[in-house]
């Protein structure tokens, strides 16, 4: 009887060990698959952010070029008009016997046209130079490409040994049982833990100007998102955070975007010269 009991205990222990190993292997395989998919997603998000920033830089160039190209055309017209006025003043002759009042009116008209063309030429040149300088300043200081930093690239990396830090509940999670408690788990905000620093989603810090600057991973020591408020976990391992706060991927009207507002602020310094150049013409 004792041999039968001992054999039963050994058999049960063997079954438990086999089941535990199978569950462990199953969860580790899922964990590594999820980490691989997350890395691919993060790299794809980085590409989308760069592409969106490139479109914004094109918007800045297009908006500023509206004034810059107009001023170039105005300068051509003003130069031709100046040439006509100078030619009339130097080579133009009225018929002998022309009344004095008509001669004075003729000279006054030519001199006024000459002065207005000079004024329009100066205003157009100033507006073009300021617009070009504003475009260069926006593109070099504010509307920059969000090239990932080393911390962001390192945050996409996952070590296989990190599975050992997940805890017994995650390592031996029984399939088809967690969905019963998934609603309770997903609703609780999970603060970043030291073991999760490499697994959190990339953040989008902003510069002093309010525009997107080079980001670093949320939870990475020294990163801009390390002091951020806790966010909800969006994966079964409670490691990833939602990317809804990524500015480049937020759906918003074009008129409300920051780079458009920056162009509006920059236009204050040259739009008046643009308007008065047209008035002088």
mmCIF file of C-alpha atoms in Angstrom:
data_model
loop_
_atom_site.group_PDB
_atom_site.id
_atom_site.type_symbol
_atom_site.label_atom_id
_atom_site.label_comp_id
_atom_site.label_asym_id
_atom_site.label_seq_id
_atom_site.Cartn_x
_atom_site.Cartn_y
_atom_site.Cartn_z
ATOM 1 C CA UNK A 1 0.000 0.000 0.000
ATOM 2 C CA UNK A 2 2.817 2.349 0.892
ATOM 3 C CA UNK A 3 4.414 1.696 -2.496
ATOM 4 C CA UNK A 4 1.152 2.538 -4.227
ATOM 5 C CA UNK A 5 0.792 5.750 -2.230
ATOM 6 C CA UNK A 6 4.384 6.693 -2.942
ATOM 7 C CA UNK A 7 3.898 5.960 -6.617
ATOM 8 C CA UNK A 8 0.752 8.092 -6.679
ATOM 9 C CA UNK A 9 2.534 10.980 -4.993
ATOM 10 C CA UNK A 10 5.434 10.743 -7.410
ATOM 11 C CA UNK A 11 3.055 10.585 -10.373
ATOM 12 C CA UNK A 12 1.070 13.579 -9.138
ATOM 13 C CA UNK A 13 4.256 15.547 -8.543
ATOM 14 C CA UNK A 14 5.455 14.650 -12.027
ATOM 15 C CA UNK A 15 2.158 15.808 -13.538
ATOM 16 C CA UNK A 16 2.301 19.063 -11.588
ATOM 17 C CA UNK A 17 5.906 19.673 -12.643
ATOM 18 C CA UNK A 18 5.071 18.958 -16.280
ATOM 19 C CA UNK A 19 2.035 21.250 -16.194
ATOM 20 C CA UNK A 20 4.061 23.981 -14.486
ATOM 21 C CA UNK A 21 6.801 23.715 -17.100
ATOM 22 C CA UNK A 22 4.267 23.857 -19.939
ATOM 23 C CA UNK A 23 2.563 26.918 -18.444
ATOM 24 C CA UNK A 24 5.960 28.571 -17.889
ATOM 25 C CA UNK A 25 7.034 27.920 -21.478
ATOM 26 C CA UNK A 26 3.679 29.127 -22.789
ATOM 27 C CA UNK A 27 3.830 32.404 -20.872
ATOM 28 C CA UNK A 28 7.481 33.026 -21.717
ATOM 29 C CA UNK A 29 6.790 32.457 -25.398
ATOM 30 C CA UNK A 30 3.876 34.899 -25.253
ATOM 31 C CA UNK A 31 6.010 37.394 -23.361
ATOM 32 C CA UNK A 32 8.827 37.330 -25.915
ATOM 33 C CA UNK A 33 6.342 37.536 -28.793
ATOM 34 C CA UNK A 34 4.656 40.572 -27.223
ATOM 35 C CA UNK A 35 8.036 42.234 -26.642
ATOM 36 C CA UNK A 36 9.003 41.661 -30.272
ATOM 37 C CA UNK A 37 5.717 43.108 -31.512
ATOM 38 C CA UNK A 38 6.078 46.067 -29.176
ATOM 39 C CA UNK A 39 9.559 46.845 -30.489
ATOM 40 C CA UNK A 40 8.271 46.777 -34.069
ATOM 41 C CA UNK A 41 5.404 49.053 -33.071
ATOM 42 C CA UNK A 42 7.710 51.528 -31.347
ATOM 43 C CA UNK A 43 9.961 51.736 -34.400
ATOM 44 C CA UNK A 44 6.899 52.246 -36.598
ATOM 45 C CA UNK A 45 5.660 55.018 -34.304
ATOM 46 C CA UNK A 46 9.053 56.714 -34.530
ATOM 47 C CA UNK A 47 8.777 56.640 -38.316
ATOM 48 C CA UNK A 48 5.262 58.101 -38.217
ATOM 49 C CA UNK A 49 6.420 60.895 -35.914
ATOM 50 C CA UNK A 50 9.293 61.811 -38.216
ATOM 51 C CA UNK A 51 7.017 61.781 -41.264
ATOM 52 C CA UNK A 52 4.454 63.983 -39.524
ATOM 53 C CA UNK A 53 7.163 66.444 -38.510
ATOM 54 C CA UNK A 54 8.383 66.539 -42.119
ATOM 55 C CA UNK A 55 4.871 67.511 -43.230
ATOM 56 C CA UNK A 56 4.821 70.267 -40.616
ATOM 57 C CA UNK A 57 8.150 71.602 -41.857
ATOM 58 C CA UNK A 58 6.730 71.669 -45.380
ATOM 59 C CA UNK A 59 3.738 73.603 -44.038
ATOM 60 C CA UNK A 60 6.052 76.209 -42.518
ATOM 61 C CA UNK A 61 7.922 76.615 -45.797
ATOM 62 C CA UNK A 62 4.688 76.900 -47.791
ATOM 63 C CA UNK A 63 3.129 79.465 -45.455
ATOM 64 C CA UNK A 64 6.223 81.658 -45.344
ATOM 65 C CA UNK A 65 6.830 81.325 -49.092
ATOM 66 C CA UNK A 66 3.466 82.984 -49.720
ATOM 67 C CA UNK A 67 4.964 86.267 -48.529
ATOM 68 C CA UNK A 68 8.510 85.694 -49.699
ATOM 69 C CA UNK A 69 7.575 84.925 -53.309
ATOM 70 C CA UNK A 70 5.073 87.782 -53.474
ATOM 71 C CA UNK A 71 7.729 90.194 -52.289
ATOM 72 C CA UNK A 72 10.127 88.926 -54.943
ATOM 73 C CA UNK A 73 7.538 89.671 -57.627
ATOM 74 C CA UNK A 74 6.862 93.089 -56.118
ATOM 75 C CA UNK A 75 10.567 93.931 -56.212
ATOM 76 C CA UNK A 76 10.708 93.093 -59.925
ATOM 77 C CA UNK A 77 7.710 95.331 -60.645
ATOM 78 C CA UNK A 78 9.105 98.142 -58.486
ATOM 79 C CA UNK A 79 12.469 97.942 -60.240
ATOM 80 C CA UNK A 80 10.834 98.237 -63.664
ATOM 81 C CA UNK A 81 8.664 101.139 -62.492
ATOM 82 C CA UNK A 82 11.739 102.887 -61.065
ATOM 83 C CA UNK A 83 13.506 102.502 -64.378
ATOM 84 C CA UNK A 84 10.556 104.085 -66.186
ATOM 85 C CA UNK A 85 10.427 107.003 -63.738
ATOM 86 C CA UNK A 86 14.171 107.683 -63.994
ATOM 87 C CA UNK A 87 13.990 107.497 -67.781
ATOM 88 C CA UNK A 88 11.122 109.998 -67.853
ATOM 89 C CA UNK A 89 12.974 112.361 -65.514
ATOM 90 C CA UNK A 90 16.258 112.264 -67.397
ATOM 91 C CA UNK A 91 15.197 111.871 -71.002
ATOM 92 C CA UNK A 92 11.560 112.924 -71.023
ATOM 93 C CA UNK A 93 10.906 116.326 -72.623
ATOM 94 C CA UNK A 94 7.716 118.295 -72.862
ATOM 95 C CA UNK A 95 6.835 120.350 -75.877
ATOM 96 C CA UNK A 96 8.135 123.933 -75.919
ATOM 97 C CA UNK A 97 5.561 126.369 -74.626
ATOM 98 C CA UNK A 98 4.124 123.960 -72.062
ATOM 99 C CA UNK A 99 2.453 125.901 -69.238
ATOM 100 C CA UNK A 100 4.430 126.202 -66.037
ATOM 101 C CA UNK A 101 1.692 124.657 -63.909
ATOM 102 C CA UNK A 102 1.596 121.590 -66.151
ATOM 103 C CA UNK A 103 5.386 121.263 -65.993
ATOM 104 C CA UNK A 104 5.300 121.445 -62.203
ATOM 105 C CA UNK A 105 2.492 118.893 -62.055
ATOM 106 C CA UNK A 106 4.485 116.619 -64.386
ATOM 107 C CA UNK A 107 7.612 116.784 -62.209
ATOM 108 C CA UNK A 108 5.604 116.367 -59.009
ATOM 109 C CA UNK A 109 3.922 113.250 -60.386
ATOM 110 C CA UNK A 110 7.189 111.678 -61.507
ATOM 111 C CA UNK A 111 8.958 112.466 -58.233
ATOM 112 C CA UNK A 112 6.035 111.079 -56.204
ATOM 113 C CA UNK A 113 5.993 107.906 -58.284
ATOM 114 C CA UNK A 114 9.762 107.580 -57.856
ATOM 115 C CA UNK A 115 9.524 107.943 -54.074
ATOM 116 C CA UNK A 116 6.620 105.497 -53.791
ATOM 117 C CA UNK A 117 8.443 102.919 -55.904
ATOM 118 C CA UNK A 118 11.535 103.301 -53.730
ATOM 119 C CA UNK A 119 9.394 102.909 -50.613
ATOM 120 C CA UNK A 120 7.610 99.842 -52.007
ATOM 121 C CA UNK A 121 10.944 98.319 -53.034
ATOM 122 C CA UNK A 122 12.394 98.833 -49.560
ATOM 123 C CA UNK A 123 9.284 97.461 -47.820
ATOM 124 C CA UNK A 124 9.142 94.421 -50.096
ATOM 125 C CA UNK A 125 12.837 93.726 -49.593
ATOM 126 C CA UNK A 126 12.512 94.046 -45.822
ATOM 127 C CA UNK A 127 9.437 91.777 -45.715
ATOM 128 C CA UNK A 128 11.193 89.155 -47.840
ATOM 129 C CA UNK A 129 14.311 89.168 -45.654
ATOM 130 C CA UNK A 130 12.328 88.994 -42.396
ATOM 131 C CA UNK A 131 10.103 86.206 -43.747
ATOM 132 C CA UNK A 132 13.116 84.200 -44.834
ATOM 133 C CA UNK A 133 14.787 84.717 -41.469
ATOM 134 C CA UNK A 134 11.608 83.726 -39.627
ATOM 135 C CA UNK A 135 11.343 80.545 -41.675
ATOM 136 C CA UNK A 136 14.938 79.626 -40.906
ATOM 137 C CA UNK A 137 14.418 80.327 -37.205
ATOM 138 C CA UNK A 138 11.263 78.205 -37.004
ATOM 139 C CA UNK A 139 12.817 75.287 -38.868
ATOM 140 C CA UNK A 140 16.071 75.298 -36.912
ATOM 141 C CA UNK A 141 14.801 76.053 -33.401
ATOM 142 C CA UNK A 142 11.180 74.940 -33.078
ATOM 143 C CA UNK A 143 9.837 72.646 -35.810
ATOM 144 C CA UNK A 144 12.474 69.956 -35.581
ATOM 145 C CA UNK A 145 12.344 66.314 -36.596
ATOM 146 C CA UNK A 146 11.749 64.083 -33.541
ATOM 147 C CA UNK A 147 14.817 61.941 -34.130
ATOM 148 C CA UNK A 148 14.881 59.288 -31.382
ATOM 149 C CA UNK A 149 17.558 59.581 -28.753
ATOM 150 C CA UNK A 150 19.637 56.735 -27.404
ATOM 151 C CA UNK A 151 17.356 56.458 -24.366
ATOM 152 C CA UNK A 152 14.335 56.019 -26.642
ATOM 153 C CA UNK A 153 16.056 53.374 -28.730
ATOM 154 C CA UNK A 154 17.281 51.605 -25.617
ATOM 155 C CA UNK A 155 13.746 51.704 -24.174
ATOM 156 C CA UNK A 156 12.553 49.632 -27.153
ATOM 157 C CA UNK A 157 14.932 46.854 -26.225
ATOM 158 C CA UNK A 158 13.829 43.943 -24.060
ATOM 159 C CA UNK A 159 16.066 41.497 -22.233
ATOM 160 C CA UNK A 160 14.893 37.915 -21.935
ATOM 161 C CA UNK A 161 15.842 37.931 -18.264
ATOM 162 C CA UNK A 162 13.201 40.596 -17.601
ATOM 163 C CA UNK A 163 10.567 37.848 -17.738
ATOM 164 C CA UNK A 164 11.917 36.577 -14.437
ATOM 165 C CA UNK A 165 10.917 39.859 -12.785
ATOM 166 C CA UNK A 166 7.263 39.555 -13.761
ATOM 167 C CA UNK A 167 6.234 37.621 -10.699
ATOM 168 C CA UNK A 168 4.737 34.199 -10.224
ATOM 169 C CA UNK A 169 1.223 35.368 -11.138
ATOM 170 C CA UNK A 170 2.345 36.391 -14.630
ATOM 171 C CA UNK A 171 4.884 33.624 -15.124
ATOM 172 C CA UNK A 172 2.375 30.877 -14.290
ATOM 173 C CA UNK A 173 -0.733 32.535 -15.680
ATOM 174 C CA UNK A 174 -3.246 29.883 -16.681
ATOM 175 C CA UNK A 175 -4.648 30.418 -20.194
ATOM 176 C CA UNK A 176 -8.302 31.524 -20.544
ATOM 177 C CA UNK A 177 -8.483 32.411 -16.841
ATOM 178 C CA UNK A 178 -7.081 35.964 -16.870
ATOM 179 C CA UNK A 179 -9.919 37.382 -19.078
ATOM 180 C CA UNK A 180 -12.219 36.852 -16.107
ATOM 181 C CA UNK A 181 -10.190 39.430 -14.157
ATOM 182 C CA UNK A 182 -8.927 41.526 -17.077
ATOM 183 C CA UNK A 183 -11.517 44.255 -16.545
ATOM 184 C CA UNK A 184 -10.365 44.818 -12.973
ATOM 185 C CA UNK A 185 -6.695 44.807 -13.933
ATOM 186 C CA UNK A 186 -6.999 47.221 -16.882
ATOM 187 C CA UNK A 187 -8.917 49.802 -14.865
ATOM 188 C CA UNK A 188 -6.282 50.212 -12.182
ATOM 189 C CA UNK A 189 -3.508 52.741 -12.967
ATOM 190 C CA UNK A 190 -0.137 51.087 -12.661
ATOM 191 C CA UNK A 191 2.778 53.334 -11.657
ATOM 192 C CA UNK A 192 6.147 52.628 -13.294
ATOM 193 C CA UNK A 193 8.341 50.225 -11.368
ATOM 194 C CA UNK A 194 12.125 49.958 -11.583
ATOM 195 C CA UNK A 195 11.765 46.694 -13.508
ATOM 196 C CA UNK A 196 9.464 48.414 -16.026
ATOM 197 C CA UNK A 197 11.741 51.259 -16.960
ATOM 198 C CA UNK A 198 12.704 49.677 -20.263
ATOM 199 C CA UNK A 199 9.182 48.626 -21.134
ATOM 200 C CA UNK A 200 7.192 51.865 -20.968
ATOM 201 C CA UNK A 201 6.044 53.631 -24.110
ATOM 202 C CA UNK A 202 7.969 56.545 -25.545
ATOM 203 C CA UNK A 203 6.802 59.940 -24.300
ATOM 204 C CA UNK A 204 6.594 63.255 -26.125
ATOM 205 C CA UNK A 205 8.148 66.026 -24.014
ATOM 206 C CA UNK A 206 7.715 69.577 -25.181
ATOM 207 C CA UNK A 207 10.188 72.399 -25.375
ATOM 208 C CA UNK A 208 9.761 75.788 -23.746
ATOM 209 C CA UNK A 209 8.195 77.089 -26.935
ATOM 210 C CA UNK A 210 5.405 74.541 -26.644
ATOM 211 C CA UNK A 211 6.562 72.521 -29.610
ATOM 212 C CA UNK A 212 7.621 68.908 -29.707
ATOM 213 C CA UNK A 213 11.275 68.367 -28.939
ATOM 214 C CA UNK A 214 13.430 65.262 -28.827
ATOM 215 C CA UNK A 215 11.721 62.822 -26.489
ATOM 216 C CA UNK A 216 12.915 60.160 -24.125
ATOM 217 C CA UNK A 217 11.190 57.104 -22.823
ATOM 218 C CA UNK A 218 8.728 57.437 -19.997
ATOM 219 C CA UNK A 219 10.252 55.924 -16.912
ATOM 220 C CA UNK A 220 13.842 56.106 -18.139
ATOM 221 C CA UNK A 221 16.014 57.787 -15.490
ATOM 222 C CA UNK A 222 16.516 61.385 -16.470
ATOM 223 C CA UNK A 223 13.807 61.216 -19.114
ATOM 224 C CA UNK A 224 11.166 63.879 -19.464
ATOM 225 C CA UNK A 225 8.432 61.426 -18.658
ATOM 226 C CA UNK A 226 9.941 59.992 -15.486
ATOM 227 C CA UNK A 227 7.874 62.349 -13.301
ATOM 228 C CA UNK A 228 4.679 61.926 -15.310
ATOM 229 C CA UNK A 229 1.445 60.836 -13.681
ATOM 230 C CA UNK A 230 0.780 57.083 -13.617
ATOM 231 C CA UNK A 231 -0.982 55.786 -16.702
ATOM 232 C CA UNK A 232 -3.062 52.707 -17.303
ATOM 233 C CA UNK A 233 -1.355 49.577 -18.540
ATOM 234 C CA UNK A 234 -2.504 48.493 -21.988
ATOM 235 C CA UNK A 235 -0.905 45.052 -22.107
ATOM 236 C CA UNK A 236 -1.384 41.884 -20.029
ATOM 237 C CA UNK A 237 2.112 42.249 -18.559
ATOM 238 C CA UNK A 238 1.346 45.744 -17.222
ATOM 239 C CA UNK A 239 4.474 47.155 -18.857
ATOM 240 C CA UNK A 240 3.261 49.305 -21.759
ATOM 241 C CA UNK A 241 1.524 52.664 -21.581
ATOM 242 C CA UNK A 242 -0.930 54.154 -24.031
ATOM 243 C CA UNK A 243 0.434 56.342 -26.831
ATOM 244 C CA UNK A 244 -2.509 58.737 -26.916
ATOM 245 C CA UNK A 245 -0.275 61.509 -25.545
ATOM 246 C CA UNK A 246 2.046 61.430 -28.584
ATOM 247 C CA UNK A 247 1.533 64.874 -30.065
ATOM 248 C CA UNK A 248 2.388 63.946 -33.653
ATOM 249 C CA UNK A 249 -0.302 61.242 -33.700
ATOM 250 C CA UNK A 250 -3.123 63.231 -32.124
ATOM 251 C CA UNK A 251 -6.035 64.039 -34.474
ATOM 252 C CA UNK A 252 -6.584 67.800 -34.381
ATOM 253 C CA UNK A 253 -7.572 70.558 -36.851
ATOM 254 C CA UNK A 254 -4.652 71.933 -38.830
ATOM 255 C CA UNK A 255 -5.447 75.499 -37.776
ATOM 256 C CA UNK A 256 -4.957 74.520 -34.120
ATOM 257 C CA UNK A 257 -1.544 72.905 -34.562
ATOM 258 C CA UNK A 258 1.410 74.513 -32.834
ATOM 259 C CA UNK A 259 3.521 75.041 -35.928
ATOM 260 C CA UNK A 260 0.680 77.010 -37.556
ATOM 261 C CA UNK A 261 0.415 79.172 -34.444
ATOM 262 C CA UNK A 262 4.175 79.745 -34.523
ATOM 263 C CA UNK A 263 3.933 80.895 -38.140
ATOM 264 C CA UNK A 264 1.139 83.298 -37.160
ATOM 265 C CA UNK A 265 3.304 84.780 -34.430
ATOM 266 C CA UNK A 266 6.273 85.105 -36.767
ATOM 267 C CA UNK A 267 4.099 86.763 -39.439
ATOM 268 C CA UNK A 268 3.487 89.694 -37.092
ATOM 269 C CA UNK A 269 7.024 90.907 -37.818
ATOM 270 C CA UNK A 270 6.655 91.077 -41.612
ATOM 271 C CA UNK A 271 2.978 91.139 -42.583
ATOM 272 C CA UNK A 272 2.713 94.917 -42.048
ATOM 273 C CA UNK A 273 5.633 95.480 -44.456
ATOM 274 C CA UNK A 274 3.869 93.211 -46.929
ATOM 275 C CA UNK A 275 0.658 95.230 -46.669
ATOM 276 C CA UNK A 276 2.322 98.649 -47.005
ATOM 277 C CA UNK A 277 4.410 97.444 -49.942
ATOM 278 C CA UNK A 278 1.182 96.647 -51.770
ATOM 279 C CA UNK A 279 -0.296 99.995 -50.751
ATOM 280 C CA UNK A 280 2.774 101.827 -52.083
ATOM 281 C CA UNK A 281 2.420 100.069 -55.419
#
